[in-house]
mmCIF file of C-alpha atoms and ligand atoms in Angstrom:
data_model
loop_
_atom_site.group_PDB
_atom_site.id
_atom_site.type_symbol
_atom_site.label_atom_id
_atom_site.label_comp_id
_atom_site.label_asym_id
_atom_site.label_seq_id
_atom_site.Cartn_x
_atom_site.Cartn_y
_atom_site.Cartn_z
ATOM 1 C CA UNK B 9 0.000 0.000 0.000
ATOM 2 C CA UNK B 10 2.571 2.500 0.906
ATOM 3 C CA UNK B 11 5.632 1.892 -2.009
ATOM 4 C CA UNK B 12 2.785 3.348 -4.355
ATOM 5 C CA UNK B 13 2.640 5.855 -1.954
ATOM 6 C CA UNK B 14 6.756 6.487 -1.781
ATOM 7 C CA UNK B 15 6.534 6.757 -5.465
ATOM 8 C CA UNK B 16 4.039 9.371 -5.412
ATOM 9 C CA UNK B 17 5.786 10.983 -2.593
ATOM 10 C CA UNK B 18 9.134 11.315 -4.724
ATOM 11 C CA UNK B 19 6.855 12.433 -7.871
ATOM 12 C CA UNK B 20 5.022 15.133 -5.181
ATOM 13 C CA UNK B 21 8.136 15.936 -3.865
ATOM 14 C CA UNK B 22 9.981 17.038 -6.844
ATOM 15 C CA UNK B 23 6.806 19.038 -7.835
ATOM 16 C CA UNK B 24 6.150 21.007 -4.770
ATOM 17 C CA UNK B 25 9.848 21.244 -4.919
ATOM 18 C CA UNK B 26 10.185 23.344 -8.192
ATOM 19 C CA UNK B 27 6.868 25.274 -7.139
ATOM 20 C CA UNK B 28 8.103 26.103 -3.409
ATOM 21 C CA UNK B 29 10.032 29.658 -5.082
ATOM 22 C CA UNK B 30 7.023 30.281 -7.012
ATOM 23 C CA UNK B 31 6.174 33.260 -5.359
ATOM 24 C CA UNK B 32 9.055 34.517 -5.775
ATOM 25 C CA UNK B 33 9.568 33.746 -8.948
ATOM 26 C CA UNK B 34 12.159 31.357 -8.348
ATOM 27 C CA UNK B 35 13.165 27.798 -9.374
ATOM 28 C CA UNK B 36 15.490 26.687 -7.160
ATOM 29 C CA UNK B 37 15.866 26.487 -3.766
ATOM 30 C CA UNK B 38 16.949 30.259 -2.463
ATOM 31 C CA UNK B 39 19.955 30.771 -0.728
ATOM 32 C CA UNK B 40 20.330 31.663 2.662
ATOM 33 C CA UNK B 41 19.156 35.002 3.596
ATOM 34 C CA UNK B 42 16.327 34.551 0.351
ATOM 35 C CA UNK B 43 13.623 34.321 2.818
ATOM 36 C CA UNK B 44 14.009 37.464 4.612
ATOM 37 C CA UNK B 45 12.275 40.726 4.570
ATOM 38 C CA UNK B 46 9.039 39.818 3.937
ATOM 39 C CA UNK B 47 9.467 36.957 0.993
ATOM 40 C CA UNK B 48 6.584 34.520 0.344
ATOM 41 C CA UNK B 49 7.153 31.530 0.480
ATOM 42 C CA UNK B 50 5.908 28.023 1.087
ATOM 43 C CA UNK B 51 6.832 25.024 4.363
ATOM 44 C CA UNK B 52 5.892 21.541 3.302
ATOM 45 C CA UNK B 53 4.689 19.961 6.443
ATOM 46 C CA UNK B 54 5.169 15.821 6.197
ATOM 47 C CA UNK B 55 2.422 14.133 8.671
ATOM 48 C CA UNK B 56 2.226 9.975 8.616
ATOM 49 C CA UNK B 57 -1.236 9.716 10.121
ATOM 50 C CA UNK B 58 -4.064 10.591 7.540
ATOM 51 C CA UNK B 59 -6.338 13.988 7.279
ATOM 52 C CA UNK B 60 -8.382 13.217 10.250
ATOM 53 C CA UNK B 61 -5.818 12.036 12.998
ATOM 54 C CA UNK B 62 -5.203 14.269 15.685
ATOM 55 C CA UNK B 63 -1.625 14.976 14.677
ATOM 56 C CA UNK B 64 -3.064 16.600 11.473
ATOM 57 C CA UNK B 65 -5.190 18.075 12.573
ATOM 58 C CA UNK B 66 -2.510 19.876 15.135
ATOM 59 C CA UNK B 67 -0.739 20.249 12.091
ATOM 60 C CA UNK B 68 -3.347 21.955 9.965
ATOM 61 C CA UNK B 69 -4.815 24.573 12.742
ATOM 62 C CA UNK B 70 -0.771 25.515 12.902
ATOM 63 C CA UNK B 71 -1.015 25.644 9.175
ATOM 64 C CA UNK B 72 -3.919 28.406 9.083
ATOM 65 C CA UNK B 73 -2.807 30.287 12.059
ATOM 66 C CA UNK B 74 0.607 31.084 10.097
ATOM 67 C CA UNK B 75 -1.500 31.553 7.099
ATOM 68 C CA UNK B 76 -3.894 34.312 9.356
ATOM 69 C CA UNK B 77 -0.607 35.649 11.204
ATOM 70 C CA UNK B 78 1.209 36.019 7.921
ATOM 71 C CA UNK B 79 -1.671 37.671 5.927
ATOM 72 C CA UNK B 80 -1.055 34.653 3.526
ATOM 73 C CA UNK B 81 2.390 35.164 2.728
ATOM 74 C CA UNK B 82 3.883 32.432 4.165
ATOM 75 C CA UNK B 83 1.601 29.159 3.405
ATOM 76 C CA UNK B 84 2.035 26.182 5.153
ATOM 77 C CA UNK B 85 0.899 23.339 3.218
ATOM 78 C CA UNK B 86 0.250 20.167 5.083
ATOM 79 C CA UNK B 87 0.697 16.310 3.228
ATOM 80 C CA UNK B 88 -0.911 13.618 5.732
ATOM 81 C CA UNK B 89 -0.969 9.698 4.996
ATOM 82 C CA UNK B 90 3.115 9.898 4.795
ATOM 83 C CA UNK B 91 2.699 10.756 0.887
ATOM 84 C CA UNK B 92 6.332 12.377 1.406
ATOM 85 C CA UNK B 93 7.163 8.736 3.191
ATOM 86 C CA UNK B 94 7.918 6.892 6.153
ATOM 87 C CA UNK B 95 9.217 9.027 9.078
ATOM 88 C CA UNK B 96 12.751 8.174 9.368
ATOM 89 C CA UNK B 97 13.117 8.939 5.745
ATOM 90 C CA UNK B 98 11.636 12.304 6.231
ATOM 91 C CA UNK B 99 13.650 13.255 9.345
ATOM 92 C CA UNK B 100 16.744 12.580 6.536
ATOM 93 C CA UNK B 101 14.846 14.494 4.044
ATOM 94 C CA UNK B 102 14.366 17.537 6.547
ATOM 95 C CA UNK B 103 17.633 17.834 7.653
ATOM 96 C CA UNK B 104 18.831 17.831 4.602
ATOM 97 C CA UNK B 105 16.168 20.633 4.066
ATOM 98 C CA UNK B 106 14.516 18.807 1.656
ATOM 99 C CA UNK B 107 11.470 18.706 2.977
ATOM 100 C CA UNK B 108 10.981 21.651 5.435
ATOM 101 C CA UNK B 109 8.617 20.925 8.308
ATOM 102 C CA UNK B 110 7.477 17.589 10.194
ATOM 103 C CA UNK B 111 5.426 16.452 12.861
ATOM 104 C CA UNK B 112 7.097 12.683 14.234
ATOM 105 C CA UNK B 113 7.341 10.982 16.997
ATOM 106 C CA UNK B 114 10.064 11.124 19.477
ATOM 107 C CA UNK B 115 11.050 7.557 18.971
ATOM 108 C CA UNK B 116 12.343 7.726 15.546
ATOM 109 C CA UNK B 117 14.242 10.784 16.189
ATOM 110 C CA UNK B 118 15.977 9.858 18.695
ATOM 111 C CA UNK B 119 17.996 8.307 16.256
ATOM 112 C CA UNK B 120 19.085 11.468 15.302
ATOM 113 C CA UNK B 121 19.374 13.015 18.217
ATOM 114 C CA UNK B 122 19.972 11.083 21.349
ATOM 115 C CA UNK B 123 18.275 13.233 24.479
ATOM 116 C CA UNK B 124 14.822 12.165 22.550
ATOM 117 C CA UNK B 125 15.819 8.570 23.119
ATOM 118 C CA UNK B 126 15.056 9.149 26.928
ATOM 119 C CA UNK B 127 11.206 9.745 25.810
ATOM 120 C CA UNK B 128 11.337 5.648 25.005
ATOM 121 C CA UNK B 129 12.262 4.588 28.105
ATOM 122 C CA UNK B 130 9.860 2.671 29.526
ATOM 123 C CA UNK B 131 7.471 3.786 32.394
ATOM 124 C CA UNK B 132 9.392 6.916 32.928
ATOM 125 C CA UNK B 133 5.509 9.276 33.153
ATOM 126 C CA UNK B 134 3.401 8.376 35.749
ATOM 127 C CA UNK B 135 0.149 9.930 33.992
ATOM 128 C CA UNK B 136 -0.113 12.390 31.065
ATOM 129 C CA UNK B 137 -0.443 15.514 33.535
ATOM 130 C CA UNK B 138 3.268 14.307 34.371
ATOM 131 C CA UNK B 139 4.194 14.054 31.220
ATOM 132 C CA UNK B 140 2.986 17.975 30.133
ATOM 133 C CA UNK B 141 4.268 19.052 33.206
ATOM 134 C CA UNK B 142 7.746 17.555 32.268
ATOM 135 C CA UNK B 143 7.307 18.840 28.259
ATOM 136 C CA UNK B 144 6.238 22.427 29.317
ATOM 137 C CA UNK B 145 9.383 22.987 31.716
ATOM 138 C CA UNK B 146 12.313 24.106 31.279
ATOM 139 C CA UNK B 147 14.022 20.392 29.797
ATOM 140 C CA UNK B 148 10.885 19.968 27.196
ATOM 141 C CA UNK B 149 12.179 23.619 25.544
ATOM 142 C CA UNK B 150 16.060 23.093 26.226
ATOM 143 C CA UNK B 151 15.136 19.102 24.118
ATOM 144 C CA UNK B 152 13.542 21.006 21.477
ATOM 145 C CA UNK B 153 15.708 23.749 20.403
ATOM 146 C CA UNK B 154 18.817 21.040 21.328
ATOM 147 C CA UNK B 155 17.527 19.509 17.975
ATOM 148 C CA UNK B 156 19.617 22.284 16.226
ATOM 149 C CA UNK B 157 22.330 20.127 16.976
ATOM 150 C CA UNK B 158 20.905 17.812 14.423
ATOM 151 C CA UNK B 159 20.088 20.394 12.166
ATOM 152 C CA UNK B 160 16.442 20.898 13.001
ATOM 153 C CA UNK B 161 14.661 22.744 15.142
ATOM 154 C CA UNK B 162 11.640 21.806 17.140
ATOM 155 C CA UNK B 163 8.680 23.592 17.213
ATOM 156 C CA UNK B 164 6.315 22.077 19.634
ATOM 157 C CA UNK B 165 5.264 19.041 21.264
ATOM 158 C CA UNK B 166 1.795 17.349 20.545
ATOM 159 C CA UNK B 167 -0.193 14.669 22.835
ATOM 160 C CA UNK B 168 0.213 10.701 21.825
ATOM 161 C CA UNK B 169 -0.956 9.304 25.118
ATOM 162 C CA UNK B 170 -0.181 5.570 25.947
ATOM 163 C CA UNK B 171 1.212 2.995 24.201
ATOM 164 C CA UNK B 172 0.221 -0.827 24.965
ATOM 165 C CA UNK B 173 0.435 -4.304 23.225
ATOM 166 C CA UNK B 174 -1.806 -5.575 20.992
ATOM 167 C CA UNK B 175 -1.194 -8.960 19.011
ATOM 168 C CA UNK B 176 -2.971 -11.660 16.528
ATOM 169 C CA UNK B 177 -3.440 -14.043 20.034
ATOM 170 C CA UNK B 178 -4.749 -13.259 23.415
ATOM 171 C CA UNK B 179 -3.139 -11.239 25.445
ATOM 172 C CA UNK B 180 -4.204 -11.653 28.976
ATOM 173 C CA UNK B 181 -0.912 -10.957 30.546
ATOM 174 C CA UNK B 182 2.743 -10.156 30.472
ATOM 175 C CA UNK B 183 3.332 -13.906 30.120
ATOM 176 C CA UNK B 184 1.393 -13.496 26.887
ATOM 177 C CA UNK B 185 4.205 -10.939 25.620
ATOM 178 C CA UNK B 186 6.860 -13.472 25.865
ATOM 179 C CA UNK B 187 8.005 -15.058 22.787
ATOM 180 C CA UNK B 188 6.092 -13.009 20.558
ATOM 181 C CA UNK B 189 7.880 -11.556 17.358
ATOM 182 C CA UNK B 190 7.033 -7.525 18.005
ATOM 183 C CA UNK B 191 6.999 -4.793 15.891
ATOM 184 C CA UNK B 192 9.001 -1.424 17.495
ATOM 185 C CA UNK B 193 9.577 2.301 16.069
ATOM 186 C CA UNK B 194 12.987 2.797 15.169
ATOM 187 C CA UNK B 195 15.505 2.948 18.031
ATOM 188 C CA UNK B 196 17.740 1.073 20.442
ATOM 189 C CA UNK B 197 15.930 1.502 23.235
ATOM 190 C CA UNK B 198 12.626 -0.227 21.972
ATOM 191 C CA UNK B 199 15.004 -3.202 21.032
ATOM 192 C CA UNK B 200 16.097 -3.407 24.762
ATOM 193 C CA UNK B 201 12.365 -3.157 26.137
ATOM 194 C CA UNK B 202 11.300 -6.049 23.998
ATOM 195 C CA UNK B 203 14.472 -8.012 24.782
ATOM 196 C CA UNK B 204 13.619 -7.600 28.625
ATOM 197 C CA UNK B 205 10.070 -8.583 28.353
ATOM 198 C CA UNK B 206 11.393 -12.025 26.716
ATOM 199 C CA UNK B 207 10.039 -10.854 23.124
ATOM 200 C CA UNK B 208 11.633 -10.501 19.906
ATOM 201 C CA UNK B 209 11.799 -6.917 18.205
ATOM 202 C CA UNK B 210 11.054 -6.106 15.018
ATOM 203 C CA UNK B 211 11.746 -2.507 13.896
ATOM 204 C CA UNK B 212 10.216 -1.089 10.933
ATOM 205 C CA UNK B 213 8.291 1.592 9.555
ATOM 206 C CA UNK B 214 4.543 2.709 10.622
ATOM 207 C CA UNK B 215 3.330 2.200 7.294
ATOM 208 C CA UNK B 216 4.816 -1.523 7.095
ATOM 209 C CA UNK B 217 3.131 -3.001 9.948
ATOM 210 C CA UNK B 218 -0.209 -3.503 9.032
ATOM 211 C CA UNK B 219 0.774 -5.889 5.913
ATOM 212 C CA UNK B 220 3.126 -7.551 8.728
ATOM 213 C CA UNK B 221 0.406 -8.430 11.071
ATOM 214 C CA UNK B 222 -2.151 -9.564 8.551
ATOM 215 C CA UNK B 223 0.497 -12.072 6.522
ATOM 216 C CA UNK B 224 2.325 -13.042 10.365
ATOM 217 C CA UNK B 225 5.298 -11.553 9.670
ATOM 218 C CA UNK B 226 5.071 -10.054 13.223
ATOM 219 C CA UNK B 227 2.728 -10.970 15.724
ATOM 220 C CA UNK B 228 1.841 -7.921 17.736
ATOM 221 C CA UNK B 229 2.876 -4.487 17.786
ATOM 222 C CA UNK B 230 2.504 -1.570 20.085
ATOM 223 C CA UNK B 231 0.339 1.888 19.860
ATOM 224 C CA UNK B 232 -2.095 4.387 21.661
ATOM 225 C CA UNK B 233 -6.152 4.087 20.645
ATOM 226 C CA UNK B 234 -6.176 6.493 17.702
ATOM 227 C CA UNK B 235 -3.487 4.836 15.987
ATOM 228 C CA UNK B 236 -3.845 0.972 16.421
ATOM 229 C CA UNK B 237 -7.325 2.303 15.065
ATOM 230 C CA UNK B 238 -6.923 3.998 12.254
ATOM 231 C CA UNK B 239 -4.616 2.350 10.982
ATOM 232 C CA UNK B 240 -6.460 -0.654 10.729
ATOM 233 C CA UNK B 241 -4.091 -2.550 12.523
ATOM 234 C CA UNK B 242 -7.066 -4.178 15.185
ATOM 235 C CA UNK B 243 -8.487 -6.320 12.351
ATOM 236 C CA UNK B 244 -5.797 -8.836 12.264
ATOM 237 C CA UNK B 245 -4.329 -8.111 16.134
ATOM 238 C CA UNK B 246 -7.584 -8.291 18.107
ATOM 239 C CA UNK B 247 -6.326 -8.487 21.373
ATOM 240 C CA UNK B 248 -5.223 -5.065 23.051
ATOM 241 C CA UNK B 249 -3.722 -5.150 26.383
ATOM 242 C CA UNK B 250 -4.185 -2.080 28.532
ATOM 243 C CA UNK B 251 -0.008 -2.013 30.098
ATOM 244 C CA UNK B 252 0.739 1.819 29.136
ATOM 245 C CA UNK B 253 4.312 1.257 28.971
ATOM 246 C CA UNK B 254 5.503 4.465 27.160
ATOM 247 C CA UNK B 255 4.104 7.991 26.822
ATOM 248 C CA UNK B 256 6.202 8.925 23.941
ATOM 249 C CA UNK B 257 5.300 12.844 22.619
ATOM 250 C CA UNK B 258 4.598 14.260 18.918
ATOM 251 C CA UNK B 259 7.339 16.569 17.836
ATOM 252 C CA UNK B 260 6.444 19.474 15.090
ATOM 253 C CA UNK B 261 9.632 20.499 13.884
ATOM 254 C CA UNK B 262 11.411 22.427 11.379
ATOM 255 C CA UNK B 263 14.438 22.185 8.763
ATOM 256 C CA UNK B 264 17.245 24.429 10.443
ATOM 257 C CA UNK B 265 18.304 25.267 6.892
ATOM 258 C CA UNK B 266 15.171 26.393 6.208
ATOM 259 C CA UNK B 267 14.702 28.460 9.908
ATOM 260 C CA UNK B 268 18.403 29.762 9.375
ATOM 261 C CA UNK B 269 17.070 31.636 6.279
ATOM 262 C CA UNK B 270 13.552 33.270 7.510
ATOM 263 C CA UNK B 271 13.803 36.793 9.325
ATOM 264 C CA UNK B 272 13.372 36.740 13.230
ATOM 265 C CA UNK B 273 9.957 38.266 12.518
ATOM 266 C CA UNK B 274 9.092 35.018 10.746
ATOM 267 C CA UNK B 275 11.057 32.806 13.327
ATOM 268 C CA UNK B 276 9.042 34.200 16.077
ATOM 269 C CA UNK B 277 5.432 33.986 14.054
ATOM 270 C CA UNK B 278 5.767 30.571 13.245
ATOM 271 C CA UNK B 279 7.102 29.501 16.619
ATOM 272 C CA UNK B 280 4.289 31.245 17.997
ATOM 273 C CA UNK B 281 1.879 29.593 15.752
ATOM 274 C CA UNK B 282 2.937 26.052 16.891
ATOM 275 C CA UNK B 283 2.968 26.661 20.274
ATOM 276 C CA UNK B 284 -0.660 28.194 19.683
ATOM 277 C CA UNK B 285 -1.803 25.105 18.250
ATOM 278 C CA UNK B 286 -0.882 22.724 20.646
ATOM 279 C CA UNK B 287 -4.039 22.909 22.947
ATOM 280 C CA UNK B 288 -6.342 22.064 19.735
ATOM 281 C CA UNK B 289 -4.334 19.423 19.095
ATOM 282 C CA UNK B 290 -4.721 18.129 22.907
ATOM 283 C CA UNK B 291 -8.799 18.419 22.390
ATOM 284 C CA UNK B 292 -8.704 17.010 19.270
ATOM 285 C CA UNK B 293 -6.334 14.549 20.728
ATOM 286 C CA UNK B 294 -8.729 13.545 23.677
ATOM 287 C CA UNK B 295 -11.769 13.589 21.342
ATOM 288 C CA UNK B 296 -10.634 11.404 19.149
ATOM 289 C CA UNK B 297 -8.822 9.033 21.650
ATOM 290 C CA UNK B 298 -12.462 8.212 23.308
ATOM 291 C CA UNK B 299 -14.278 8.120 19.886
ATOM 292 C CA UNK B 300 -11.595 5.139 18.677
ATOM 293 C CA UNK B 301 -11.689 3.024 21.726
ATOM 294 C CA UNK B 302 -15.548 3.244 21.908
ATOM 295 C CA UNK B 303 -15.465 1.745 17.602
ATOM 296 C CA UNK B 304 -12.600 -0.502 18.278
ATOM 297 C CA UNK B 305 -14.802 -2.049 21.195
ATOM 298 C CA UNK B 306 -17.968 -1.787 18.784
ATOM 299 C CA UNK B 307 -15.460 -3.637 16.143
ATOM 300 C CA UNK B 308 -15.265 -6.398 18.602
ATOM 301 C CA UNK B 309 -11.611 -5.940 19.892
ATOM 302 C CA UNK B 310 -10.910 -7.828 23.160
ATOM 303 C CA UNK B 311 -9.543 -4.804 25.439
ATOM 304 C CA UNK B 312 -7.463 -5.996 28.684
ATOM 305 C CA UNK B 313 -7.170 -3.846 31.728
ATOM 306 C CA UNK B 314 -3.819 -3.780 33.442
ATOM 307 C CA UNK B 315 -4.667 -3.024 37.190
ATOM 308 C CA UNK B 316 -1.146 -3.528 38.228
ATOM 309 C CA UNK B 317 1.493 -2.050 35.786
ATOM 310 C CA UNK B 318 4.244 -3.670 38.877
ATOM 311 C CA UNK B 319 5.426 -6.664 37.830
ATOM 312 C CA UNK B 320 5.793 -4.847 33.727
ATOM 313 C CA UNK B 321 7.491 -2.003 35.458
ATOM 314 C CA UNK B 322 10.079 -4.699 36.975
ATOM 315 C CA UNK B 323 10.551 -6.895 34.198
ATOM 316 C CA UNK B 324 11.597 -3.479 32.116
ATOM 317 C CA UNK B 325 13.683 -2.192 34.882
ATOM 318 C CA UNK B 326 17.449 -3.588 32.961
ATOM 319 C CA UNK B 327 16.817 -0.859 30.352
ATOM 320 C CA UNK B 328 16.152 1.883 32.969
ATOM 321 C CA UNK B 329 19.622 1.060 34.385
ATOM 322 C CA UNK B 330 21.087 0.451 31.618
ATOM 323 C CA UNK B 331 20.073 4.130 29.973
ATOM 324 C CA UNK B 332 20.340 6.184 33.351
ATOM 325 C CA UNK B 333 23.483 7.844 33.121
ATOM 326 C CA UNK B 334 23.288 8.395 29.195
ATOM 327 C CA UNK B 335 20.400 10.256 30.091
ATOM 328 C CA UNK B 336 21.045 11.708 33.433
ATOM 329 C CA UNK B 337 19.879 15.438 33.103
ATOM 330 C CA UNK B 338 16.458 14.476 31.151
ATOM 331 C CA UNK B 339 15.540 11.761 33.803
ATOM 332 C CA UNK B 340 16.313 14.356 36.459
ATOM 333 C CA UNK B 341 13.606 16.761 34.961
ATOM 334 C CA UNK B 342 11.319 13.797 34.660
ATOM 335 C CA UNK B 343 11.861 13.790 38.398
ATOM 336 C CA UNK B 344 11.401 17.457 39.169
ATOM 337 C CA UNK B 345 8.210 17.523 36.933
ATOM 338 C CA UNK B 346 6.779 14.488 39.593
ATOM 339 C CA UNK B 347 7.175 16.522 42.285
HETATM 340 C C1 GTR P 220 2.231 6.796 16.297
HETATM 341 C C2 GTR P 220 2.916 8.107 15.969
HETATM 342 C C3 GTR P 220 3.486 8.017 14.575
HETATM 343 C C4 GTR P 220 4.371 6.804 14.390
HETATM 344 C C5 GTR P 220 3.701 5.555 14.896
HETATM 345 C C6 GTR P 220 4.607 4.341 14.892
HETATM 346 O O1 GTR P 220 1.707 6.847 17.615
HETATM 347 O O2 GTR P 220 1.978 9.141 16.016
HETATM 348 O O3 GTR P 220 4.154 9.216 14.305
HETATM 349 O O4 GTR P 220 5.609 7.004 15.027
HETATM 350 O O5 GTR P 220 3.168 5.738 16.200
HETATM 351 O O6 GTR P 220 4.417 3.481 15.736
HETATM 352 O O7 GTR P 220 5.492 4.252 14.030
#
């Protein structure tokens, strides 16, 4: 389903690509400093889940409120359903400043930059208040702008709730994890988790998985409500257990060689415009999160409460230890933020 898709993307890509100088009557990409003084021009924004996810629709309310701010000059113009591909291929594409906005996950970049690896580790939140309490301090903005490193810069964070299990057989309990051949996002730590639960990891991209459940390539894989939804994953992997094991947040980010080139009016209207968009993306996150439990339960998807997250917390407790001093100052805000 999605290498038509990655064709299309390229096709898209080299399209929007010739048209993004338009306005200024340009071909090419400008050099730096092009962008300044009020110039027109265009951000492609790469989003994997489609039009009506919650991430999108973050994405699109930041879309019109630069649009409004801007007077139109500078149009954001959002592509959902990964039609520029897969996220780790965009995070390549953006810092190369090929592409110049996304929204991912944490997990995949912290491939690219390893504080965001810390956002994997299991168990870390205790609830999602502690989580936004953590992302709105002073270590959620020093994480973000430390993307520069890694020639991005982030934007804002967006909600993604809990991830849990959910597999072709029942899952009842942790015991029901082991064995099982599991589907991760992109990075080490997600290998270690499913190591220390006695599972086998199997990384790969979003867009590969639900193929890989339906043939039994994989046998479960991991995700909040909205997206073990609609994706369609739940028709092969019916059984969802409830273990929350990571709260792992939506970045929106930028290309730094694209930010290096706008004014520091622009820079501060378009930072201004993602941070304004993050509480209707938390609505439309909380929405959305009730409306896809309540149809995966009408679907007839066996949903397991964990009452006691305990004995997961232990079993995962060889990757806290092994990660804590790599990521020593983040844990220590994740600390602070509890308190
Ligand atoms: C979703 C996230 C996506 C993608 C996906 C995955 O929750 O919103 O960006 O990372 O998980 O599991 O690959």
């Amino acid at each position: 389903m999605r290498s038509k898709k990655l064709a299309t993307a390229v096709l898209s890509l080299l399209v929007a690509g010739s048209l993004l100088f338009a306005g200024c009557g340009q071909k090419q990409a400008a050099p730096a400093g092009e962008k300044k003084e009020g110039a027109k021009f265009t951000l492609r924004l790469a989003e994997t889940h489609p039009p009506d996810y919650p991430t999108t629709l973050g994405d699109k309310k930041f879309a019109e409120l630069v649009g409004e701010r801007s007077n139109g000059r500078i149009k954001v113009e959002v592509f959902p359903s990964a039609q520029l591909g897969e996220e780790k291929a965009v995070i390549e594409q953006v810092q190369l400043g090929a592409i110049e906005m996304t929204r991912v996950s944490s997990a995949p970049l912290a491939e690219f930059n390893k504080q965001f690896g810390a956002m994997s580790l299991p168990y870390i939140f205790d609830n999602d208040e502690h989580l936004w309490k953590f992302l709105e301090g002073p270590m959620g903005a020093q994480m973000l702008d430390g993307l520069e490193k890694s020639k991005m810069k982030g934007l804002a964070y967006y909600d993604s709730g809990a991830r849990s299990f959910y597999g072709r057989t029942p899952l009842k309990s942790l015991n029901d994890i082991k064995g099982l051949k599991i589907r991760v996002q992109q990075n080490k730590i997600n290998m270690d988790m499913m190591s220390a639960l006695g599972a086998s990891a199997t990384p790969m991209g979003y867009g590969e998985v639900f193929s890989a459940l339906q043939t039994g390539v994989i046998d479960a894989a991991e995700n909040n409500y909205p997206s073990y939804y609609s994706s369609n994953h739940y028709q092969s992997a019916k059984n969802f257990i409830l273990d929350k094991h990571q709260r792992v947040p939506e970045v929106l980010l930028i290309s730094k060689i694209h930010w290096d080139k706008m004014s520091d009016d622009d820079k501060k209207l378009i930072k201004q415009a993602a941070m304004d968009s993050v509480k209707f993306q938390r609505e439309a996150w909380a929405k959305y999160e009730k409306e896809s439990e309540a149809k995966l339960r009408e679907a007839g998807v066996t949903i397991t409460d964990v009452p006691d997250v305990k004995p997961w917390q232990d079993a995962v407790k060889p990757v806290i230890e092994k990660y804590q001093a790599d990521f020593k100052e983040v844990l220590d805000a994740v600390a602070q933020a509890r308190k």
